[in-house]
Structure formats: C-alpha cells, structure tokens
PDB file of C-alpha atoms in Angstrom:
ATOM      1  CA  MET A   1     -19.871  43.701  59.581  1.00 93.00           C
ATOM      2  CA  LYS A   2     -21.921  40.708  59.740  1.00 95.00           C
ATOM      3  CA  ARG A   3     -22.981  41.699  62.855  1.00 96.00           C
ATOM      4  CA  VAL A   4     -23.951  45.400  62.111  1.00 95.00           C
ATOM      5  CA  VAL A   5     -25.413  44.232  59.165  1.00 95.00           C
ATOM      6  CA  LYS A   6     -27.752  41.119  61.129  1.00 95.00           C
ATOM      7  CA  LYS A   7     -28.539  44.215  63.828  1.00 96.00           C
ATOM      8  CA  ALA A   8     -29.753  46.474  61.064  1.00 95.00           C
ATOM      9  CA  LEU A   9     -32.125  43.671  59.206  1.00 96.00           C
ATOM     10  CA  ASP A  10     -33.311  42.448  63.152  1.00 95.00           C
ATOM     11  CA  MET A  11     -34.819  46.357  63.097  1.00 95.00           C
ATOM     12  CA  GLY A  12     -36.437  45.382  59.559  1.00 93.00           C
ATOM     13  CA  ILE A  13     -34.712  47.125  57.395  1.00 93.00           C
ATOM     14  CA  ASP A  14     -35.498  45.931  53.681  1.00 94.00           C
ATOM     15  CA  GLY A  15     -31.758  46.160  52.711  1.00 94.00           C
ATOM     16  CA  ILE A  16     -28.403  46.577  52.858  1.00 96.00           C
ATOM     17  CA  HIS A  17     -26.689  49.263  50.827  1.00 95.00           C
ATOM     18  CA  PHE A  18     -22.801  48.953  50.805  1.00 96.00           C
ATOM     19  CA  ASP A  19     -21.121  52.304  49.402  1.00 94.00           C
ATOM     20  CA  ASN A  20     -17.822  52.911  48.722  1.00 90.00           C
ATOM     21  CA  ILE A  21     -16.631  49.867  48.306  1.00 92.00           C
ATOM     22  CA  GLY A  22     -13.431  49.377  46.409  1.00 93.00           C
ATOM     23  CA  TYR A  23      -9.477  49.533  47.978  1.00 93.00           C
ATOM     24  CA  ASN A  24      -7.983  52.735  47.440  1.00 91.00           C
ATOM     25  CA  ALA A  25      -6.620  53.288  44.643  1.00 88.00           C
ATOM     26  CA  GLU A  26      -2.459  52.189  44.515  1.00 87.00           C
ATOM     27  CA  PRO A  27      -0.387  53.566  45.905  1.00 86.00           C
ATOM     28  CA  ASP A  28      -2.868  53.329  48.854  1.00 89.00           C
ATOM     29  CA  ALA A  29      -4.175  50.207  48.854  1.00 91.00           C
ATOM     30  CA  CYS A  30      -4.005  47.964  51.695  1.00 91.00           C
ATOM     31  CA  LYS A  31      -0.435  45.890  52.067  1.00 90.00           C
ATOM     32  CA  CYS A  32      -0.606  45.318  55.947  1.00 93.00           C
ATOM     33  CA  GLY A  33       0.575  41.730  57.036  1.00 94.00           C
ATOM     34  CA  ALA A  34      -2.899  39.646  57.292  1.00 94.00           C
ATOM     35  CA  CYS A  35      -3.083  40.976  53.204  1.00 94.00           C
ATOM     36  CA  ARG A  36       0.678  40.289  52.663  1.00 95.00           C
ATOM     37  CA  THR A  37       0.056  36.691  54.204  1.00 96.00           C
ATOM     38  CA  LEU A  38      -3.809  35.992  52.121  1.00 96.00           C
ATOM     39  CA  PHE A  39      -1.557  37.822  48.934  1.00 97.00           C
ATOM     40  CA  ARG A  40       0.976  35.051  49.040  1.00 97.00           C
ATOM     41  CA  ARG A  41      -1.411  31.688  50.085  1.00 96.00           C
ATOM     42  CA  PHE A  42      -3.401  33.431  46.764  1.00 97.00           C
ATOM     43  CA  LEU A  43       0.034  32.587  44.572  1.00 97.00           C
ATOM     44  CA  ALA A  44       0.112  29.306  45.918  1.00 96.00           C
ATOM     45  CA  GLU A  45      -3.326  28.462  45.299  1.00 96.00           C
ATOM     46  CA  ARG A  46      -2.077  29.610  41.720  1.00 96.00           C
ATOM     47  CA  TYR A  47       0.592  28.055  40.552  1.00 96.00           C
ATOM     48  CA  SER A  48       1.305  25.365  43.265  1.00 92.00           C
ATOM     49  CA  GLY A  49      -0.093  21.914  44.285  1.00 91.00           C
ATOM     50  CA  SER A  50      -0.646  19.931  40.954  1.00 95.00           C
ATOM     51  CA  PRO A  51       2.571  19.283  38.184  1.00 96.00           C
ATOM     52  CA  GLU A  52      -0.013  21.168  35.805  1.00 95.00           C
ATOM     53  CA  LYS A  53      -0.313  24.646  37.923  1.00 96.00           C
ATOM     54  CA  GLU A  54       3.738  24.426  38.993  1.00 96.00           C
ATOM     55  CA  ALA A  55       4.406  23.975  35.520  1.00 96.00           C
ATOM     56  CA  LEU A  56       2.538  27.405  35.091  1.00 95.00           C
ATOM     57  CA  GLY A  57       3.831  28.710  37.467  1.00 96.00           C
ATOM     58  CA  ARG A  58       7.827  27.938  36.154  1.00 96.00           C
ATOM     59  CA  GLU A  59       6.732  29.716  33.263  1.00 95.00           C
ATOM     60  CA  ARG A  60       4.871  32.500  34.695  1.00 94.00           C
ATOM     61  CA  PHE A  61       7.649  33.494  37.522  1.00 94.00           C
ATOM     62  CA  GLY A  62      10.377  30.762  37.224  1.00 94.00           C
ATOM     63  CA  PHE A  63       9.553  29.509  40.474  1.00 92.00           C
ATOM     64  CA  THR A  64       6.422  27.979  42.025  1.00 93.00           C
ATOM     65  CA  ASP A  65       7.172  28.452  45.993  1.00 94.00           C
ATOM     66  CA  PHE A  66       5.910  32.215  47.523  1.00 94.00           C
ATOM     67  CA  THR A  67       6.603  32.284  50.947  1.00 93.00           C
ATOM     68  CA  HIS A  68       8.660  35.362  50.778  1.00 92.00           C
ATOM     69  CA  ALA A  69       6.617  36.798  47.702  1.00 92.00           C
ATOM     70  CA  SER A  70       5.569  40.748  48.332  1.00 90.00           C
ATOM     71  CA  VAL A  71       3.575  43.058  46.306  1.00 89.00           C
ATOM     72  CA  PRO A  72       4.218  45.427  43.969  1.00 85.00           C
ATOM     73  CA  TRP A  73       5.076  48.970  45.947  1.00 81.00           C
ATOM     74  CA  PHE A  74       5.213  52.444  43.931  1.00 82.00           C
ATOM     75  CA  ASN A  75       7.322  55.466  45.203  1.00 78.00           C
ATOM     76  CA  ARG A  76       7.375  59.115  44.361  1.00 78.00           C
ATOM     77  CA  TRP A  77      10.028  58.352  41.391  1.00 82.00           C
ATOM     78  CA  ASN A  78       7.402  54.975  40.249  1.00 81.00           C
ATOM     79  CA  GLN A  79       3.754  56.792  40.712  1.00 83.00           C
ATOM     80  CA  ALA A  80       1.014  54.573  40.210  1.00 83.00           C
ATOM     81  CA  ILE A  81      -0.672  57.048  38.097  1.00 81.00           C
ATOM     82  CA  ASN A  82       2.088  57.201  35.268  1.00 85.00           C
ATOM     83  CA  GLN A  83       1.881  53.876  34.755  1.00 85.00           C
ATOM     84  CA  ARG A  84      -0.121  52.883  31.528  1.00 89.00           C
ATOM     85  CA  ILE A  85       0.289  49.439  31.269  1.00 92.00           C
ATOM     86  CA  VAL A  86       0.166  46.702  33.815  1.00 92.00           C
ATOM     87  CA  SER A  87       2.900  43.898  32.072  1.00 90.00           C
ATOM     88  CA  GLY A  88       4.640  42.870  35.223  1.00 91.00           C
ATOM     89  CA  PRO A  89       3.458  38.917  36.509  1.00 94.00           C
ATOM     90  CA  LEU A  90       3.805  40.049  40.367  1.00 94.00           C
ATOM     91  CA  GLN A  91       1.709  43.277  39.266  1.00 93.00           C
ATOM     92  CA  GLN A  92      -0.830  41.637  37.515  1.00 95.00           C
ATOM     93  CA  GLU A  93      -1.125  38.234  40.228  1.00 96.00           C
ATOM     94  CA  TRP A  94      -1.580  41.730  43.117  1.00 95.00           C
ATOM     95  CA  LEU A  95      -4.664  43.122  40.942  1.00 94.00           C
ATOM     96  CA  GLN A  96      -6.289  39.601  40.044  1.00 95.00           C
ATOM     97  CA  PHE A  97      -6.226  39.329  43.954  1.00 97.00           C
ATOM     98  CA  LYS A  98      -7.846  42.856  45.050  1.00 96.00           C
ATOM     99  CA  THR A  99     -10.538  41.658  42.375  1.00 96.00           C
ATOM    100  CA  HIS A 100     -10.991  38.434  44.650  1.00 96.00           C
ATOM    101  CA  SER A 101     -10.445  39.716  47.645  1.00 96.00           C
ATOM    102  CA  LEU A 102     -13.521  42.608  46.916  1.00 96.00           C
ATOM    103  CA  THR A 103     -15.733  40.007  45.251  1.00 97.00           C
ATOM    104  CA  GLY A 104     -15.230  37.487  47.400  1.00 96.00           C
ATOM    105  CA  ALA A 105     -15.592  39.740  49.994  1.00 96.00           C
ATOM    106  CA  LEU A 106     -19.073  41.203  49.028  1.00 96.00           C
ATOM    107  CA  ILE A 107     -20.324  37.549  48.387  1.00 97.00           C
ATOM    108  CA  ASP A 108     -19.609  36.308  51.840  1.00 97.00           C
ATOM    109  CA  LEU A 109     -22.031  39.369  52.615  1.00 97.00           C
ATOM    110  CA  ALA A 110     -24.302  39.039  50.220  1.00 97.00           C
ATOM    111  CA  ARG A 111     -24.997  35.514  51.500  1.00 97.00           C
ATOM    112  CA  HIS A 112     -25.444  36.210  55.045  1.00 97.00           C
ATOM    113  CA  ILE A 113     -27.859  38.917  54.515  1.00 97.00           C
ATOM    114  CA  ARG A 114     -29.683  36.700  52.481  1.00 96.00           C
ATOM    115  CA  SER A 115     -29.760  33.871  54.747  1.00 96.00           C
ATOM    116  CA  VAL A 116     -30.819  35.957  57.916  1.00 96.00           C
ATOM    117  CA  ASN A 117     -33.707  38.100  55.195  1.00 96.00           C
ATOM    118  CA  PRO A 118     -34.173  36.041  52.349  1.00 95.00           C
ATOM    119  CA  GLY A 119     -36.561  38.921  51.115  1.00 95.00           C
ATOM    120  CA  ALA A 120     -33.803  41.851  51.713  1.00 96.00           C
ATOM    121  CA  LEU A 121     -31.953  43.821  48.995  1.00 94.00           C
ATOM    122  CA  VAL A 122     -28.125  44.193  48.496  1.00 96.00           C
ATOM    123  CA  GLU A 123     -26.998  47.098  46.665  1.00 95.00           C
ATOM    124  CA  ALA A 124     -23.399  48.066  46.254  1.00 95.00           C
ATOM    125  CA  ASN A 125     -22.123  51.768  45.146  1.00 94.00           C
ATOM    126  CA  ALA A 126     -19.774  49.411  43.016  1.00 93.00           C
ATOM    127  CA  GLY A 127     -20.219  51.248  39.618  1.00 91.00           C
ATOM    128  CA  LYS A 128     -17.790  53.887  38.240  1.00 87.00           C
ATOM    129  CA  ALA A 129     -17.550  55.896  34.693  1.00 85.00           C
ATOM    130  CA  ILE A 130     -16.612  54.013  31.133  1.00 88.00           C
ATOM    131  CA  GLY A 131     -13.458  54.699  30.381  1.00 87.00           C
ATOM    132  CA  VAL A 132     -11.542  54.144  34.524  1.00 89.00           C
ATOM    133  CA  ASN A 133      -9.504  50.740  35.420  1.00 93.00           C
ATOM    134  CA  VAL A 134     -11.709  50.242  38.154  1.00 93.00           C
ATOM    135  CA  GLN A 135      -9.842  46.979  39.048  1.00 94.00           C
ATOM    136  CA  LEU A 136      -6.576  48.150  38.371  1.00 92.00           C
ATOM    137  CA  TRP A 137      -7.446  51.106  41.025  1.00 91.00           C
ATOM    138  CA  HIS A 138     -10.253  49.738  43.233  1.00 94.00           C
ATOM    139  CA  GLY A 139     -10.519  46.131  42.615  1.00 95.00           C
ATOM    140  CA  ILE A 140     -13.746  46.230  40.655  1.00 96.00           C
ATOM    141  CA  SER A 141     -14.590  43.813  38.855  1.00 95.00           C
ATOM    142  CA  PRO A 142     -18.752  44.197  36.898  1.00 94.00           C
ATOM    143  CA  GLU A 143     -18.210  40.660  35.550  1.00 95.00           C
ATOM    144  CA  LYS A 144     -16.995  38.764  38.640  1.00 95.00           C
ATOM    145  CA  LEU A 145     -19.456  40.827  41.010  1.00 95.00           C
ATOM    146  CA  TYR A 146     -21.978  42.526  39.259  1.00 95.00           C
ATOM    147  CA  HIS A 147     -24.998  39.219  39.456  1.00 94.00           C
ATOM    148  CA  HIS A 148     -24.223  38.661  42.795  1.00 96.00           C
ATOM    149  CA  LEU A 149     -25.768  41.798  44.128  1.00 95.00           C
ATOM    150  CA  ASP A 150     -30.052  42.956  43.373  1.00 93.00           C
ATOM    151  CA  LEU A 151     -29.028  46.433  42.099  1.00 92.00           C
ATOM    152  CA  ILE A 152     -25.725  48.717  41.315  1.00 93.00           C
ATOM    153  CA  PHE A 153     -25.523  52.177  42.055  1.00 92.00           C
ATOM    154  CA  ASN A 154     -23.560  54.319  39.681  1.00 91.00           C
ATOM    155  CA  GLU A 155     -22.564  57.790  40.488  1.00 88.00           C
ATOM    156  CA  SER A 156     -21.511  58.833  37.248  1.00 85.00           C
ATOM    157  CA  GLY A 157     -22.302  61.856  35.251  1.00 80.00           C
ATOM    158  CA  GLY A 158     -25.760  62.441  33.091  1.00 78.00           C
ATOM    159  CA  PHE A 159     -26.861  63.185  30.434  1.00 81.00           C
ATOM    160  CA  ARG A 160     -25.573  66.173  28.250  1.00 83.00           C
ATOM    161  CA  LEU A 161     -23.433  68.160  25.360  1.00 85.00           C
ATOM    162  CA  ASN A 162     -20.319  69.455  25.257  1.00 85.00           C
ATOM    163  CA  ALA A 163     -18.318  72.011  23.605  1.00 89.00           C
ATOM    164  CA  LYS A 164     -18.265  70.540  20.687  1.00 87.00           C
ATOM    165  CA  GLY A 165     -21.713  69.164  20.772  1.00 85.00           C
ATOM    166  CA  ALA A 166     -20.920  66.289  20.919  1.00 84.00           C
ATOM    167  CA  MET A 167     -23.374  63.396  23.542  1.00 84.00           C
ATOM    168  CA  LEU A 168     -22.068  62.663  26.228  1.00 87.00           C
ATOM    169  CA  THR A 169     -24.580  59.648  27.973  1.00 89.00           C
ATOM    170  CA  ARG A 170     -25.064  56.622  30.631  1.00 91.00           C
ATOM    171  CA  VAL A 171     -25.597  54.344  28.215  1.00 92.00           C
ATOM    172  CA  ARG A 172     -22.974  52.343  28.615  1.00 94.00           C
ATOM    173  CA  GLU A 173     -23.063  52.139  32.150  1.00 93.00           C
ATOM    174  CA  MET A 174     -26.592  50.856  31.976  1.00 92.00           C
ATOM    175  CA  LYS A 175     -25.706  48.205  29.410  1.00 94.00           C
ATOM    176  CA  LEU A 176     -22.572  46.630  31.956  1.00 94.00           C
ATOM    177  CA  GLY A 177     -25.923  46.123  33.811  1.00 92.00           C
ATOM    178  CA  ARG A 178     -28.296  45.041  31.859  1.00 92.00           C
ATOM    179  CA  ALA A 179     -24.859  42.247  31.112  1.00 94.00           C
ATOM    180  CA  ALA A 180     -25.234  41.416  34.523  1.00 93.00           C
ATOM    181  CA  GLY A 181     -29.444  41.061  34.835  1.00 90.00           C
ATOM    182  CA  VAL A 182     -29.179  44.047  37.479  1.00 90.00           C
ATOM    183  CA  PRO A 183     -30.703  47.358  37.452  1.00 88.00           C
ATOM    184  CA  VAL A 184     -28.377  49.629  37.417  1.00 90.00           C
ATOM    185  CA  ILE A 185     -29.205  53.249  40.116  1.00 87.00           C
ATOM    186  CA  MET A 186     -27.931  56.064  38.512  1.00 86.00           C
ATOM    187  CA  TYR A 187     -28.941  60.145  40.334  1.00 86.00           C
ATOM    188  CA  CYS A 188     -31.890  61.994  37.297  1.00 83.00           C
ATOM    189  CA  HIS A 189     -31.256  65.750  37.612  1.00 82.00           C
ATOM    190  CA  SER A 190     -33.759  66.474  34.424  1.00 82.00           C
ATOM    191  CA  ASP A 191     -36.479  65.031  32.055  1.00 82.00           C
ATOM    192  CA  ALA A 192     -33.587  64.098  30.034  1.00 82.00           C
ATOM    193  CA  GLU A 193     -31.654  61.971  32.563  1.00 84.00           C
ATOM    194  CA  LEU A 194     -35.165  60.844  33.715  1.00 81.00           C
ATOM    195  CA  ALA A 195     -36.144  59.741  29.775  1.00 81.00           C
ATOM    196  CA  GLU A 196     -32.397  57.586  29.135  1.00 83.00           C
ATOM    197  CA  SER A 197     -32.758  55.829  32.221  1.00 82.00           C
ATOM    198  CA  LEU A 198     -36.331  54.822  31.475  1.00 80.00           C
ATOM    199  CA  ALA A 199     -35.630  53.550  27.824  1.00 81.00           C
ATOM    200  CA  LEU A 200     -32.224  51.857  29.031  1.00 83.00           C
ATOM    201  CA  ASN A 201     -32.086  50.931  32.097  1.00 82.00           C
ATOM    202  CA  GLN A 202     -34.779  48.145  32.548  1.00 72.00           C
ATOM    203  CA  GLY A 203     -36.968  50.683  35.036  1.00 59.00           C
ATOM    204  CA  CYS A 204     -34.798  52.157  37.328  1.00 66.00           C
ATOM    205  CA  PHE A 205     -33.385  55.495  38.428  1.00 62.00           C
ATOM    206  CA  ALA A 206     -32.997  57.478  41.451  1.00 62.00           C
ATOM    207  CA  GLY A 207     -34.294  60.920  42.020  1.00 64.00           C
ATOM    208  CA  GLY A 208     -35.000  64.038  39.735  1.00 68.00           C
ATOM    209  CA  GLY A 209     -36.894  64.881  37.020  1.00 71.00           C
ATOM    210  CA  GLY A 210     -40.667  66.456  37.206  1.00 79.00           C
ATOM    211  CA  ARG A 211     -43.732  65.772  38.590  1.00 84.00           C
ATOM    212  CA  LYS A 212     -44.958  65.202  34.462  1.00 87.00           C
ATOM    213  CA  MET A 213     -42.041  62.632  33.875  1.00 80.00           C
ATOM    214  CA  ASN A 214     -42.127  60.879  37.246  1.00 79.00           C
ATOM    215  CA  ALA A 215     -45.807  60.094  36.661  1.00 86.00           C
ATOM    216  CA  TYR A 216     -45.238  58.528  33.644  1.00 84.00           C
ATOM    217  CA  PHE A 217     -42.243  56.523  34.868  1.00 79.00           C
ATOM    218  CA  HIS A 218     -44.706  55.111  37.273  1.00 82.00           C
ATOM    219  CA  LYS A 219     -47.366  54.472  34.663  1.00 85.00           C
ATOM    220  CA  VAL A 220     -45.081  52.279  33.003  1.00 83.00           C
ATOM    221  CA  LYS A 221     -42.527  51.136  35.217  1.00 79.00           C
ATOM    222  CA  ARG A 222     -43.983  47.499  35.504  1.00 81.00           C
ATOM    223  CA  TYR A 223     -43.363  47.354  31.642  1.00 82.00           C
ATOM    224  CA  ALA A 224     -39.988  48.536  31.695  1.00 78.00           C
ATOM    225  CA  ALA A 225     -39.027  46.602  34.004  1.00 77.00           C
ATOM    226  CA  ARG A 226     -39.219  43.134  31.988  1.00 80.00           C
ATOM    227  CA  THR A 227     -37.623  44.372  28.615  1.00 83.00           C
ATOM    228  CA  GLU A 228     -35.364  42.232  26.585  1.00 86.00           C
ATOM    229  CA  SER A 229     -33.124  43.579  24.031  1.00 90.00           C
ATOM    230  CA  LEU A 230     -33.324  42.768  20.439  1.00 93.00           C
ATOM    231  CA  ALA A 231     -29.692  44.102  19.510  1.00 96.00           C
ATOM    232  CA  GLU A 232     -27.992  42.244  17.340  1.00 97.00           C
ATOM    233  CA  ILE A 233     -24.403  43.720  18.059  1.00 98.00           C
ATOM    234  CA  ALA A 234     -21.946  42.575  21.012  1.00 98.00           C
ATOM    235  CA  VAL A 235     -19.079  44.645  21.711  1.00 98.00           C
ATOM    236  CA  LEU A 236     -16.646  42.572  24.061  1.00 98.00           C
ATOM    237  CA  TYR A 237     -15.801  44.338  27.630  1.00 97.00           C
ATOM    238  CA  HIS A 238     -13.090  41.973  28.369  1.00 96.00           C
ATOM    239  CA  ALA A 239     -12.387  41.982  31.873  1.00 94.00           C
ATOM    240  CA  GLU A 240      -8.343  40.910  31.274  1.00 94.00           C
ATOM    241  CA  THR A 241      -7.603  43.027  28.439  1.00 96.00           C
ATOM    242  CA  LEU A 242      -8.868  46.270  30.358  1.00 95.00           C
ATOM    243  CA  ALA A 243      -7.508  45.213  34.033  1.00 95.00           C
ATOM    244  CA  TYR A 244      -4.170  45.488  32.377  1.00 95.00           C
ATOM    245  CA  SER A 245      -4.092  48.687  30.313  1.00 93.00           C
ATOM    246  CA  VAL A 246      -5.681  51.966  31.155  1.00 89.00           C
ATOM    247  CA  ASN A 247      -5.468  54.004  27.208  1.00 91.00           C
ATOM    248  CA  GLU A 248      -6.383  52.314  24.333  1.00 93.00           C
ATOM    249  CA  PRO A 249      -9.125  49.027  25.107  1.00 95.00           C
ATOM    250  CA  TYR A 250     -10.666  52.007  26.958  1.00 95.00           C
ATOM    251  CA  GLU A 251     -10.587  54.480  23.885  1.00 95.00           C
ATOM    252  CA  SER A 252     -11.730  52.028  21.489  1.00 96.00           C
ATOM    253  CA  PHE A 253     -14.489  50.263  23.372  1.00 97.00           C
ATOM    254  CA  ILE A 254     -15.563  54.393  23.934  1.00 95.00           C
ATOM    255  CA  THR A 255     -15.507  55.071  20.509  1.00 95.00           C
ATOM    256  CA  LEU A 256     -17.231  52.405  18.907  1.00 96.00           C
ATOM    257  CA  THR A 257     -20.037  52.889  20.728  1.00 96.00           C
ATOM    258  CA  GLN A 258     -20.357  56.738  20.836  1.00 94.00           C
ATOM    259  CA  LEU A 259     -20.702  55.383  16.929  1.00 95.00           C
ATOM    260  CA  PHE A 260     -23.635  53.000  17.542  1.00 96.00           C
ATOM    261  CA  ILE A 261     -25.283  55.083  19.813  1.00 93.00           C
ATOM    262  CA  GLU A 262     -25.224  58.644  17.798  1.00 91.00           C
ATOM    263  CA  ARG A 263     -26.329  55.697  14.721  1.00 94.00           C
ATOM    264  CA  HIS A 264     -28.989  54.719  16.559  1.00 93.00           C
ATOM    265  CA  MET A 265     -27.109  51.319  16.065  1.00 96.00           C
ATOM    266  CA  PRO A 266     -29.105  49.216  19.003  1.00 95.00           C
ATOM    267  CA  PHE A 267     -25.801  47.122  21.084  1.00 97.00           C
ATOM    268  CA  ASP A 268     -25.228  44.645  24.146  1.00 97.00           C
ATOM    269  CA  VAL A 269     -22.109  44.741  26.260  1.00 97.00           C
ATOM    270  CA  VAL A 270     -21.342  41.173  26.664  1.00 97.00           C
ATOM    271  CA  HIS A 271     -18.553  39.711  28.928  1.00 97.00           C
ATOM    272  CA  GLY A 272     -16.420  36.502  28.228  1.00 96.00           C
ATOM    273  CA  LYS A 273     -18.829  34.767  29.719  1.00 95.00           C
ATOM    274  CA  HIS A 274     -21.439  35.463  27.352  1.00 97.00           C
ATOM    275  CA  LEU A 275     -18.850  34.181  24.465  1.00 97.00           C
ATOM    276  CA  ALA A 276     -20.751  30.478  24.785  1.00 97.00           C
ATOM    277  CA  ASP A 277     -24.022  31.326  23.553  1.00 96.00           C
ATOM    278  CA  LEU A 278     -23.987  33.990  20.815  1.00 97.00           C
ATOM    279  CA  SER A 279     -26.897  32.842  18.960  1.00 95.00           C
ATOM    280  CA  ARG A 280     -28.977  36.086  19.090  1.00 94.00           C
ATOM    281  CA  PHE A 281     -25.927  38.375  17.997  1.00 98.00           C
ATOM    282  CA  ARG A 282     -25.080  38.692  13.894  1.00 98.00           C
ATOM    283  CA  LEU A 283     -21.754  41.179  15.110  1.00 98.00           C
ATOM    284  CA  LEU A 284     -19.506  40.627  17.700  1.00 98.00           C
ATOM    285  CA  VAL A 285     -17.304  43.425  18.201  1.00 98.00           C
ATOM    286  CA  LEU A 286     -13.573  43.012  20.164  1.00 97.00           C
ATOM    287  CA  PRO A 287     -12.501  47.045  20.449  1.00 96.00           C
ATOM    288  CA  ASP A 288      -9.022  46.426  20.838  1.00 96.00           C
ATOM    289  CA  VAL A 289      -9.243  43.071  23.223  1.00 96.00           C
ATOM    290  CA  GLU A 290      -5.628  41.855  22.910  1.00 92.00           C
ATOM    291  CA  CYS A 291      -5.593  39.289  25.783  1.00 91.00           C
ATOM    292  CA  LEU A 292      -7.960  36.317  24.812  1.00 95.00           C
ATOM    293  CA  SER A 293      -7.469  32.835  26.687  1.00 94.00           C
ATOM    294  CA  ASP A 294      -7.593  29.723  24.569  1.00 95.00           C
ATOM    295  CA  GLU A 295     -10.898  29.245  25.160  1.00 97.00           C
ATOM    296  CA  GLU A 296     -12.316  32.392  24.588  1.00 97.00           C
ATOM    297  CA  ALA A 297     -10.904  33.016  20.716  1.00 97.00           C
ATOM    298  CA  ARG A 298     -12.467  28.948  20.598  1.00 98.00           C
ATOM    299  CA  LEU A 299     -15.345  30.388  21.489  1.00 98.00           C
ATOM    300  CA  ILE A 300     -15.352  33.214  18.686  1.00 98.00           C
ATOM    301  CA  MET A 301     -14.118  31.138  16.424  1.00 98.00           C
ATOM    302  CA  ARG A 302     -17.065  28.949  16.825  1.00 97.00           C
ATOM    303  CA  PHE A 303     -19.613  32.307  16.231  1.00 98.00           C
ATOM    304  CA  VAL A 304     -17.641  32.743  13.188  1.00 97.00           C
ATOM    305  CA  GLU A 305     -17.780  29.877  11.327  1.00 97.00           C
ATOM    306  CA  GLY A 306     -22.094  29.596  12.538  1.00 96.00           C
ATOM    307  CA  GLY A 307     -22.148  32.837  10.164  1.00 96.00           C
ATOM    308  CA  GLY A 308     -21.218  35.336  12.880  1.00 97.00           C
TER     309      GLY A 308
END
C-alpha cells in the first residue's frame, strides 16, 4: 500500500482518500494466522511483562499466558447480529484489538504520505451513521482515529423529515468531526443539506445544492472554516460504553441530542480525552454512560466541584 501511495504522490496527486475502510462485520472479520498471532501479542502486551499488568491479567482472565488464545467465534446458532452486550473479556479485547490495529495502520499510512509530501491531504471514509456500533462491527474509533486525518468522509443520509414529522439531520456526525478538529465531507443533494453543512461543518461539503446556494457558500467559506463553537453544553460520546453495547447508550445519546437540536440549544460532542478541560462548558451530559474509568470519574467530579 505504501508503494502504491508513493507512486500516486510522485505523479503529483494532491492527496489520498481511503475508501470504505474498516473490518468486515462479524463473523467475517479476518481471523487468519497473522491476525491471531497479532491478537495474542496484543493481549500479552496488555496483561503480562510487569507485576501490575500480570495482576490485571489474572483478575480479568485468571492467567497471563496467551500463547494459545483464540479469537471469539460465531456460528449459525450464535450469530453476531443477536449480541446486544459485549461482556465477555475475550470479546472485549478482540474489539479493542480491531480498533487498535485499524487505527495504527491508518496512522502509519498517514505518516508515510506526509513524509513523501508534507502538503498532501489524508482523507478516509471512516464516518458512519450515529447509532451504529462502529467499534464492534468495523474497528473504527472516532476518538482514536479522526484527529490523525485531514478530512473525514461520511455518507450518512441527508436532512429531511420522517413520516411523523421529526427532523432527521447529520448534526451529530458533523459534531463528531468538530470534536476531533476535522471537517466532515458529506453529500449534499439540496439547498437544505448544503445549508446544514455550511452552518455546522466548518465550511466543508461535497456536491449538491443550487447555483445560488453554492455561490453564497464560496463567498463566506473562509469565515465558516474558522468558526468556533460557543456551546455551553457538552455531551459525552464515550468510547468504552458505546463499544460494549448496541442499544441503550446509543438511544440515549440520540434522544438527548435530538432534544437539544429541536429546542435550538447549542451543544458540543466531547470524548473521554476532553474531560481534562471542560472549562468552557456549564453542563456535561453522560447519556447512559456506564464504563467510566477511575480517572474519568475523577475529572467529572472535579468539573462538578468547580461549579459544573
């Protein structure tokens, strides 16, 4: 892949777009001999090699030797689509391994691209619709991956009203990009979708809209690209909570943010790594967040004790 990328850059290409990245959904994720070896090495690095790691490994698994560890399996009687909670330690580790591997591969490729041409754009089609456990199914972690790229492509459906009159929007997907400081490219097939992107997406869009709307966009894009959020509400998009469940935390996140959108209450999406500095927010919402680390809990308590 690096040789192909370098050949393209040597020909004068301005950037590289990685399309449809991610693991195949279970049960079709790769489980070849190389992947099994890397998975065992991943477990060994996390749970052996020091007294602290080994103590954690024994607490989690009962042992610290992963020489014969296998990958989680599914079959016709135990189908992946039926799983609602990822509670088994080995399954949780396999999920983390996929995220770690995919993120590491893209970081490696991004560094290679920038070493060949520091000005080249690095983009990936890593954006998915909110409500899908992309860590479980595809190994994609917005918190870990997005900020290593220059652009995120997201092919989610556009702005519209559903049969009951509720507003369907891509605001959340755009705010996930803003949380990483990365614009999101989205298809815009109408003036409404283009306006949505212009208002909330740091001035980035792809296709669509009428001539008048596009002319307006190009007139003001240099201002839109430098906008900063004034939201005083933060909603935590918590990686571990969302990785180990496929229902309640997503429903809570979507329902709560839908309320904010329809009530015109500005909010930002934040990740666990943002908890260290919440000084510009008055309110932090944890929608059914259930897997906080001790450090994350401490930072949230500090925010509350400081008046949040």
